[in-house]
Amino acid sequence: MSLREKKVEKKKEEIRQSAMSVIAEKGYHATTMEDIAAKLLMTKGSVYYYFKDKEALVYESHKILLEQSIEQLNEVLAEELTSIAKLRKAMIVHMEYVITERTDFFIGAKPDQVFVGEHLQEIIRLRNEYSDCMDSLIKQGIQDGSFANVDSNIVNNIILGAMNNVVIWYSPKGSKSIQELADSIADYLLKILV
């Protein structure tokens, strides 16, 4: 990557972070490109130089988030751990990421309300890829006898739903740290299988 490309990518990341900050305050539909530009002390035209519109900006941000989630999950899957330890670690990593990047995850909770056309198709494809990885992890645990013989698809949806729902009710003012909360939730969710 050339120096110019690095500078462009750095600026785009700055814009994405600013956008998520403004959206966290105002909500997706109420946020305008002017709001995002104002937060960065840029002109609206400068933001449009990097992103065609708000959907393209949020799409790129959410796509990166999902790709990083898949990468993190694949790293856990590659580790030499028992099925139980692997699923527990995958859940903890997922929830810590959800809480850390909660505005972006919250926007992606109902992608059909934010994205259209090819953007929507790609977001759904990435979500399905992530879900398939989790499902294969559960099936592996069933096959090796670590988990009860359950309908992996139903259990996978229950686990993903519970983990993603953290974005709605988590509060940094709560009594548990992000790590403690993720540990507790992972322990409760594992009881479905163990």
PDB file of C-alpha atoms in Angstrom:
ATOM      1  CA  MET A   1       0.000   0.000   0.000  1.00  0.00           C
ATOM      2  CA  SER A   2       1.429   3.367  -1.031  1.00  0.00           C
ATOM      3  CA  LEU A   3       1.720   6.317   1.341  1.00  0.00           C
ATOM      4  CA  ARG A   4      -1.196   8.039  -0.420  1.00  0.00           C
ATOM      5  CA  GLU A   5      -3.374   4.939  -0.044  1.00  0.00           C
ATOM      6  CA  LYS A   6      -2.453   4.724   3.644  1.00  0.00           C
ATOM      7  CA  LYS A   7      -3.448   8.374   4.140  1.00  0.00           C
ATOM      8  CA  VAL A   8      -6.770   7.819   2.358  1.00  0.00           C
ATOM      9  CA  GLU A   9      -7.499   4.727   4.463  1.00  0.00           C
ATOM     10  CA  LYS A  10      -6.574   6.595   7.657  1.00  0.00           C
ATOM     11  CA  LYS A  11      -8.951   9.432   6.751  1.00  0.00           C
ATOM     12  CA  LYS A  12     -11.734   6.976   5.882  1.00  0.00           C
ATOM     13  CA  GLU A  13     -11.272   5.261   9.256  1.00  0.00           C
ATOM     14  CA  GLU A  14     -11.456   8.648  10.985  1.00  0.00           C
ATOM     15  CA  ILE A  15     -14.699   9.407   9.135  1.00  0.00           C
ATOM     16  CA  ARG A  16     -16.159   5.964   9.969  1.00  0.00           C
ATOM     17  CA  GLN A  17     -15.339   6.424  13.671  1.00  0.00           C
ATOM     18  CA  SER A  18     -16.863   9.891  13.677  1.00  0.00           C
ATOM     19  CA  ALA A  19     -19.964   8.617  11.912  1.00  0.00           C
ATOM     20  CA  MET A  20     -20.469   5.864  14.493  1.00  0.00           C
ATOM     21  CA  SER A  21     -20.059   8.420  17.279  1.00  0.00           C
ATOM     22  CA  VAL A  22     -22.698  10.745  15.799  1.00  0.00           C
ATOM     23  CA  ILE A  23     -25.041   7.845  15.021  1.00  0.00           C
ATOM     24  CA  ALA A  24     -24.699   6.646  18.635  1.00  0.00           C
ATOM     25  CA  GLU A  25     -25.944  10.064  19.765  1.00  0.00           C
ATOM     26  CA  LYS A  26     -28.606  10.820  17.162  1.00  0.00           C
ATOM     27  CA  GLY A  27     -29.575   7.468  15.648  1.00  0.00           C
ATOM     28  CA  TYR A  28     -28.949   6.271  12.107  1.00  0.00           C
ATOM     29  CA  HIS A  29     -31.930   7.884  10.390  1.00  0.00           C
ATOM     30  CA  ALA A  30     -31.535  11.245  12.157  1.00  0.00           C
ATOM     31  CA  THR A  31     -27.821  11.533  11.356  1.00  0.00           C
ATOM     32  CA  THR A  32     -26.845  13.438   8.220  1.00  0.00           C
ATOM     33  CA  MET A  33     -23.590  13.678   6.320  1.00  0.00           C
ATOM     34  CA  GLU A  34     -23.467  17.302   7.527  1.00  0.00           C
ATOM     35  CA  ASP A  35     -23.494  16.055  11.143  1.00  0.00           C
ATOM     36  CA  ILE A  36     -20.624  13.667  10.422  1.00  0.00           C
ATOM     37  CA  ALA A  37     -18.631  16.372   8.634  1.00  0.00           C
ATOM     38  CA  ALA A  38     -19.244  18.865  11.445  1.00  0.00           C
ATOM     39  CA  LYS A  39     -17.945  16.401  14.040  1.00  0.00           C
ATOM     40  CA  LEU A  40     -14.687  16.183  12.045  1.00  0.00           C
ATOM     41  CA  LEU A  41     -14.563  19.919  11.284  1.00  0.00           C
ATOM     42  CA  MET A  42     -14.712  19.030   7.584  1.00  0.00           C
ATOM     43  CA  THR A  43     -16.953  20.191   4.797  1.00  0.00           C
ATOM     44  CA  LYS A  44     -19.755  17.901   3.666  1.00  0.00           C
ATOM     45  CA  GLY A  45     -18.086  17.788   0.245  1.00  0.00           C
ATOM     46  CA  SER A  46     -14.900  16.432   1.800  1.00  0.00           C
ATOM     47  CA  VAL A  47     -16.824  13.565   3.369  1.00  0.00           C
ATOM     48  CA  TYR A  48     -18.524  12.872   0.023  1.00  0.00           C
ATOM     49  CA  TYR A  49     -15.065  12.645  -1.555  1.00  0.00           C
ATOM     50  CA  TYR A  50     -14.470   9.501   0.526  1.00  0.00           C
ATOM     51  CA  PHE A  51     -18.004   8.078   0.686  1.00  0.00           C
ATOM     52  CA  LYS A  52     -20.855   8.274  -1.833  1.00  0.00           C
ATOM     53  CA  ASP A  53     -23.506   8.619   0.886  1.00  0.00           C
ATOM     54  CA  LYS A  54     -24.327   7.720   4.478  1.00  0.00           C
ATOM     55  CA  GLU A  55     -25.341   4.170   3.584  1.00  0.00           C
ATOM     56  CA  ALA A  56     -22.035   3.549   1.799  1.00  0.00           C
ATOM     57  CA  LEU A  57     -20.142   4.892   4.809  1.00  0.00           C
ATOM     58  CA  VAL A  58     -22.055   2.758   7.302  1.00  0.00           C
ATOM     59  CA  TYR A  59     -21.930  -0.246   4.965  1.00  0.00           C
ATOM     60  CA  GLU A  60     -18.152  -0.088   4.740  1.00  0.00           C
ATOM     61  CA  SER A  61     -17.884   0.253   8.499  1.00  0.00           C
ATOM     62  CA  HIS A  62     -20.224  -2.677   9.153  1.00  0.00           C
ATOM     63  CA  LYS A  63     -18.578  -4.837   6.480  1.00  0.00           C
ATOM     64  CA  ILE A  64     -15.175  -4.321   8.110  1.00  0.00           C
ATOM     65  CA  LEU A  65     -16.693  -5.154  11.497  1.00  0.00           C
ATOM     66  CA  LEU A  66     -18.181  -8.421  10.194  1.00  0.00           C
ATOM     67  CA  GLU A  67     -14.971  -9.380   8.393  1.00  0.00           C
ATOM     68  CA  GLN A  68     -12.994  -8.801  11.598  1.00  0.00           C
ATOM     69  CA  SER A  69     -15.556 -10.850  13.543  1.00  0.00           C
ATOM     70  CA  ILE A  70     -15.146 -13.746  11.107  1.00  0.00           C
ATOM     71  CA  GLU A  71     -11.366 -13.452  11.323  1.00  0.00           C
ATOM     72  CA  GLN A  72     -11.466 -13.510  15.144  1.00  0.00           C
ATOM     73  CA  LEU A  73     -13.770 -16.535  15.118  1.00  0.00           C
ATOM     74  CA  ASN A  74     -11.537 -18.396  12.667  1.00  0.00           C
ATOM     75  CA  GLU A  75      -8.536 -17.698  14.911  1.00  0.00           C
ATOM     76  CA  VAL A  76     -10.397 -19.276  17.835  1.00  0.00           C
ATOM     77  CA  LEU A  77     -11.468 -22.236  15.678  1.00  0.00           C
ATOM     78  CA  ALA A  78      -7.820 -22.864  14.726  1.00  0.00           C
ATOM     79  CA  GLU A  79      -6.700 -23.113  18.355  1.00  0.00           C
ATOM     80  CA  GLU A  80      -5.977 -26.485  19.956  1.00  0.00           C
ATOM     81  CA  LEU A  81      -8.761 -26.414  22.548  1.00  0.00           C
ATOM     82  CA  THR A  82     -11.561 -28.721  23.601  1.00  0.00           C
ATOM     83  CA  SER A  83     -14.918 -28.035  21.978  1.00  0.00           C
ATOM     84  CA  ILE A  84     -16.225 -26.574  25.229  1.00  0.00           C
ATOM     85  CA  ALA A  85     -13.224 -24.275  25.695  1.00  0.00           C
ATOM     86  CA  LYS A  86     -13.327 -23.267  22.035  1.00  0.00           C
ATOM     87  CA  LEU A  87     -17.032 -22.342  22.084  1.00  0.00           C
ATOM     88  CA  ARG A  88     -16.641 -20.511  25.391  1.00  0.00           C
ATOM     89  CA  LYS A  89     -13.712 -18.495  24.019  1.00  0.00           C
ATOM     90  CA  ALA A  90     -15.581 -17.780  20.770  1.00  0.00           C
ATOM     91  CA  MET A  91     -18.546 -16.459  22.769  1.00  0.00           C
ATOM     92  CA  ILE A  92     -16.358 -14.273  24.988  1.00  0.00           C
ATOM     93  CA  VAL A  93     -14.455 -12.804  22.039  1.00  0.00           C
ATOM     94  CA  HIS A  94     -17.755 -12.150  20.257  1.00  0.00           C
ATOM     95  CA  MET A  95     -19.401 -10.402  23.206  1.00  0.00           C
ATOM     96  CA  GLU A  96     -16.363  -8.281  24.014  1.00  0.00           C
ATOM     97  CA  TYR A  97     -16.326  -7.133  20.398  1.00  0.00           C
ATOM     98  CA  VAL A  98     -20.088  -6.499  20.382  1.00  0.00           C
ATOM     99  CA  ILE A  99     -19.823  -4.339  23.490  1.00  0.00           C
ATOM    100  CA  THR A 100     -16.727  -2.474  22.284  1.00  0.00           C
ATOM    101  CA  GLU A 101     -18.257  -1.759  18.857  1.00  0.00           C
ATOM    102  CA  ARG A 102     -21.861  -1.615  20.019  1.00  0.00           C
ATOM    103  CA  THR A 103     -23.074   1.257  17.830  1.00  0.00           C
ATOM    104  CA  ASP A 104     -21.976  -0.566  14.692  1.00  0.00           C
ATOM    105  CA  PHE A 105     -23.477  -3.854  15.899  1.00  0.00           C
ATOM    106  CA  PHE A 106     -26.699  -2.100  16.869  1.00  0.00           C
ATOM    107  CA  ILE A 107     -27.024  -0.627  13.369  1.00  0.00           C
ATOM    108  CA  GLY A 108     -26.473  -4.060  11.862  1.00  0.00           C
ATOM    109  CA  ALA A 109     -29.071  -5.749  14.050  1.00  0.00           C
ATOM    110  CA  LYS A 110     -31.715  -5.126  11.390  1.00  0.00           C
ATOM    111  CA  PRO A 111     -29.705  -4.719   8.193  1.00  0.00           C
ATOM    112  CA  ASP A 112     -32.776  -4.457   5.973  1.00  0.00           C
ATOM    113  CA  GLN A 113     -33.620  -1.162   7.706  1.00  0.00           C
ATOM    114  CA  VAL A 114     -30.245   0.336   6.785  1.00  0.00           C
ATOM    115  CA  PHE A 115     -28.919  -1.379   3.665  1.00  0.00           C
ATOM    116  CA  VAL A 116     -30.389  -2.128   0.241  1.00  0.00           C
ATOM    117  CA  GLY A 117     -29.397  -4.034  -2.892  1.00  0.00           C
ATOM    118  CA  GLU A 118     -25.841  -5.338  -3.083  1.00  0.00           C
ATOM    119  CA  HIS A 119     -24.954  -3.821   0.289  1.00  0.00           C
ATOM    120  CA  LEU A 120     -27.738  -5.763   1.985  1.00  0.00           C
ATOM    121  CA  GLN A 121     -26.817  -8.986   0.160  1.00  0.00           C
ATOM    122  CA  GLU A 122     -23.161  -8.710   1.203  1.00  0.00           C
ATOM    123  CA  ILE A 123     -23.994  -7.965   4.848  1.00  0.00           C
ATOM    124  CA  ILE A 124     -26.354 -10.953   4.959  1.00  0.00           C
ATOM    125  CA  ARG A 125     -23.711 -13.158   3.293  1.00  0.00           C
ATOM    126  CA  LEU A 126     -21.123 -12.166   5.920  1.00  0.00           C
ATOM    127  CA  ARG A 127     -23.593 -12.702   8.765  1.00  0.00           C
ATOM    128  CA  ASN A 128     -24.424 -16.150   7.392  1.00  0.00           C
ATOM    129  CA  GLU A 129     -20.734 -16.988   7.076  1.00  0.00           C
ATOM    130  CA  TYR A 130     -20.227 -16.103  10.733  1.00  0.00           C
ATOM    131  CA  SER A 131     -23.304 -18.085  11.768  1.00  0.00           C
ATOM    132  CA  ASP A 132     -22.121 -21.105   9.758  1.00  0.00           C
ATOM    133  CA  CYS A 133     -18.770 -21.039  11.586  1.00  0.00           C
ATOM    134  CA  MET A 134     -20.523 -21.009  14.961  1.00  0.00           C
ATOM    135  CA  ASP A 135     -22.861 -23.790  13.832  1.00  0.00           C
ATOM    136  CA  SER A 136     -19.914 -25.948  12.753  1.00  0.00           C
ATOM    137  CA  LEU A 137     -18.318 -25.408  16.159  1.00  0.00           C
ATOM    138  CA  ILE A 138     -21.488 -26.603  17.887  1.00  0.00           C
ATOM    139  CA  LYS A 139     -21.765 -29.616  15.540  1.00  0.00           C
ATOM    140  CA  GLN A 140     -18.135 -30.507  16.235  1.00  0.00           C
ATOM    141  CA  GLY A 141     -18.876 -30.535  19.972  1.00  0.00           C
ATOM    142  CA  ILE A 142     -21.938 -32.730  19.434  1.00  0.00           C
ATOM    143  CA  GLN A 143     -19.898 -35.167  17.320  1.00  0.00           C
ATOM    144  CA  ASP A 144     -17.066 -35.464  19.836  1.00  0.00           C
ATOM    145  CA  GLY A 145     -19.529 -35.939  22.721  1.00  0.00           C
ATOM    146  CA  SER A 146     -18.754 -32.643  24.472  1.00  0.00           C
ATOM    147  CA  PHE A 147     -22.247 -31.272  23.873  1.00  0.00           C
ATOM    148  CA  ALA A 148     -25.710 -32.761  24.197  1.00  0.00           C
ATOM    149  CA  ASN A 149     -27.342 -33.983  21.001  1.00  0.00           C
ATOM    150  CA  VAL A 150     -29.360 -30.867  20.149  1.00  0.00           C
ATOM    151  CA  ASP A 151     -30.630 -29.168  17.012  1.00  0.00           C
ATOM    152  CA  SER A 152     -27.475 -27.161  16.292  1.00  0.00           C
ATOM    153  CA  ASN A 153     -29.308 -24.630  14.121  1.00  0.00           C
ATOM    154  CA  ILE A 154     -31.776 -23.715  16.886  1.00  0.00           C
ATOM    155  CA  VAL A 155     -29.082 -23.593  19.566  1.00  0.00           C
ATOM    156  CA  ASN A 156     -26.816 -21.532  17.307  1.00  0.00           C
ATOM    157  CA  ASN A 157     -29.605 -18.979  16.785  1.00  0.00           C
ATOM    158  CA  ILE A 158     -30.333 -18.856  20.529  1.00  0.00           C
ATOM    159  CA  ILE A 159     -26.650 -18.287  21.336  1.00  0.00           C
ATOM    160  CA  LEU A 160     -26.096 -15.684  18.616  1.00  0.00           C
ATOM    161  CA  GLY A 161     -29.322 -13.908  19.559  1.00  0.00           C
ATOM    162  CA  ALA A 162     -28.362 -13.746  23.233  1.00  0.00           C
ATOM    163  CA  MET A 163     -24.821 -12.575  22.488  1.00  0.00           C
ATOM    164  CA  ASN A 164     -25.932  -9.926  20.002  1.00  0.00           C
ATOM    165  CA  ASN A 165     -28.677  -8.723  22.329  1.00  0.00           C
ATOM    166  CA  VAL A 166     -26.018  -7.572  24.803  1.00  0.00           C
ATOM    167  CA  VAL A 167     -25.699  -4.466  22.621  1.00  0.00           C
ATOM    168  CA  ILE A 168     -29.218  -3.408  23.651  1.00  0.00           C
ATOM    169  CA  TRP A 169     -28.963  -3.672  27.419  1.00  0.00           C
ATOM    170  CA  TYR A 170     -25.251  -3.368  28.263  1.00  0.00           C
ATOM    171  CA  SER A 171     -24.322  -0.317  30.320  1.00  0.00           C
ATOM    172  CA  PRO A 172     -20.763   0.771  31.141  1.00  0.00           C
ATOM    173  CA  LYS A 173     -22.198   1.869  34.502  1.00  0.00           C
ATOM    174  CA  GLY A 174     -23.088  -1.747  35.380  1.00  0.00           C
ATOM    175  CA  SER A 175     -21.443  -3.658  38.218  1.00  0.00           C
ATOM    176  CA  LYS A 176     -19.456  -5.994  35.936  1.00  0.00           C
ATOM    177  CA  SER A 177     -16.560  -5.232  33.626  1.00  0.00           C
ATOM    178  CA  ILE A 178     -16.900  -6.205  29.963  1.00  0.00           C
ATOM    179  CA  GLN A 179     -14.730  -9.302  30.616  1.00  0.00           C
ATOM    180  CA  GLU A 180     -16.753 -10.346  33.679  1.00  0.00           C
ATOM    181  CA  LEU A 181     -20.024  -9.882  31.833  1.00  0.00           C
ATOM    182  CA  ALA A 182     -18.830 -11.874  28.804  1.00  0.00           C
ATOM    183  CA  ASP A 183     -17.561 -14.655  31.087  1.00  0.00           C
ATOM    184  CA  SER A 184     -20.889 -14.864  32.934  1.00  0.00           C
ATOM    185  CA  ILE A 185     -23.003 -14.900  29.786  1.00  0.00           C
ATOM    186  CA  ALA A 186     -20.761 -17.533  28.166  1.00  0.00           C
ATOM    187  CA  ASP A 187     -21.132 -19.757  31.241  1.00  0.00           C
ATOM    188  CA  TYR A 188     -24.933 -19.452  31.154  1.00  0.00           C
ATOM    189  CA  LEU A 189     -25.122 -20.107  27.409  1.00  0.00           C
ATOM    190  CA  LEU A 190     -22.866 -23.181  27.653  1.00  0.00           C
ATOM    191  CA  LYS A 191     -25.419 -24.765  30.004  1.00  0.00           C
ATOM    192  CA  ILE A 192     -27.688 -25.155  26.978  1.00  0.00           C
ATOM    193  CA  LEU A 193     -25.180 -27.620  25.530  1.00  0.00           C
ATOM    194  CA  VAL A 194     -23.288 -29.129  28.453  1.00  0.00           C
TER     195      VAL A 194
END
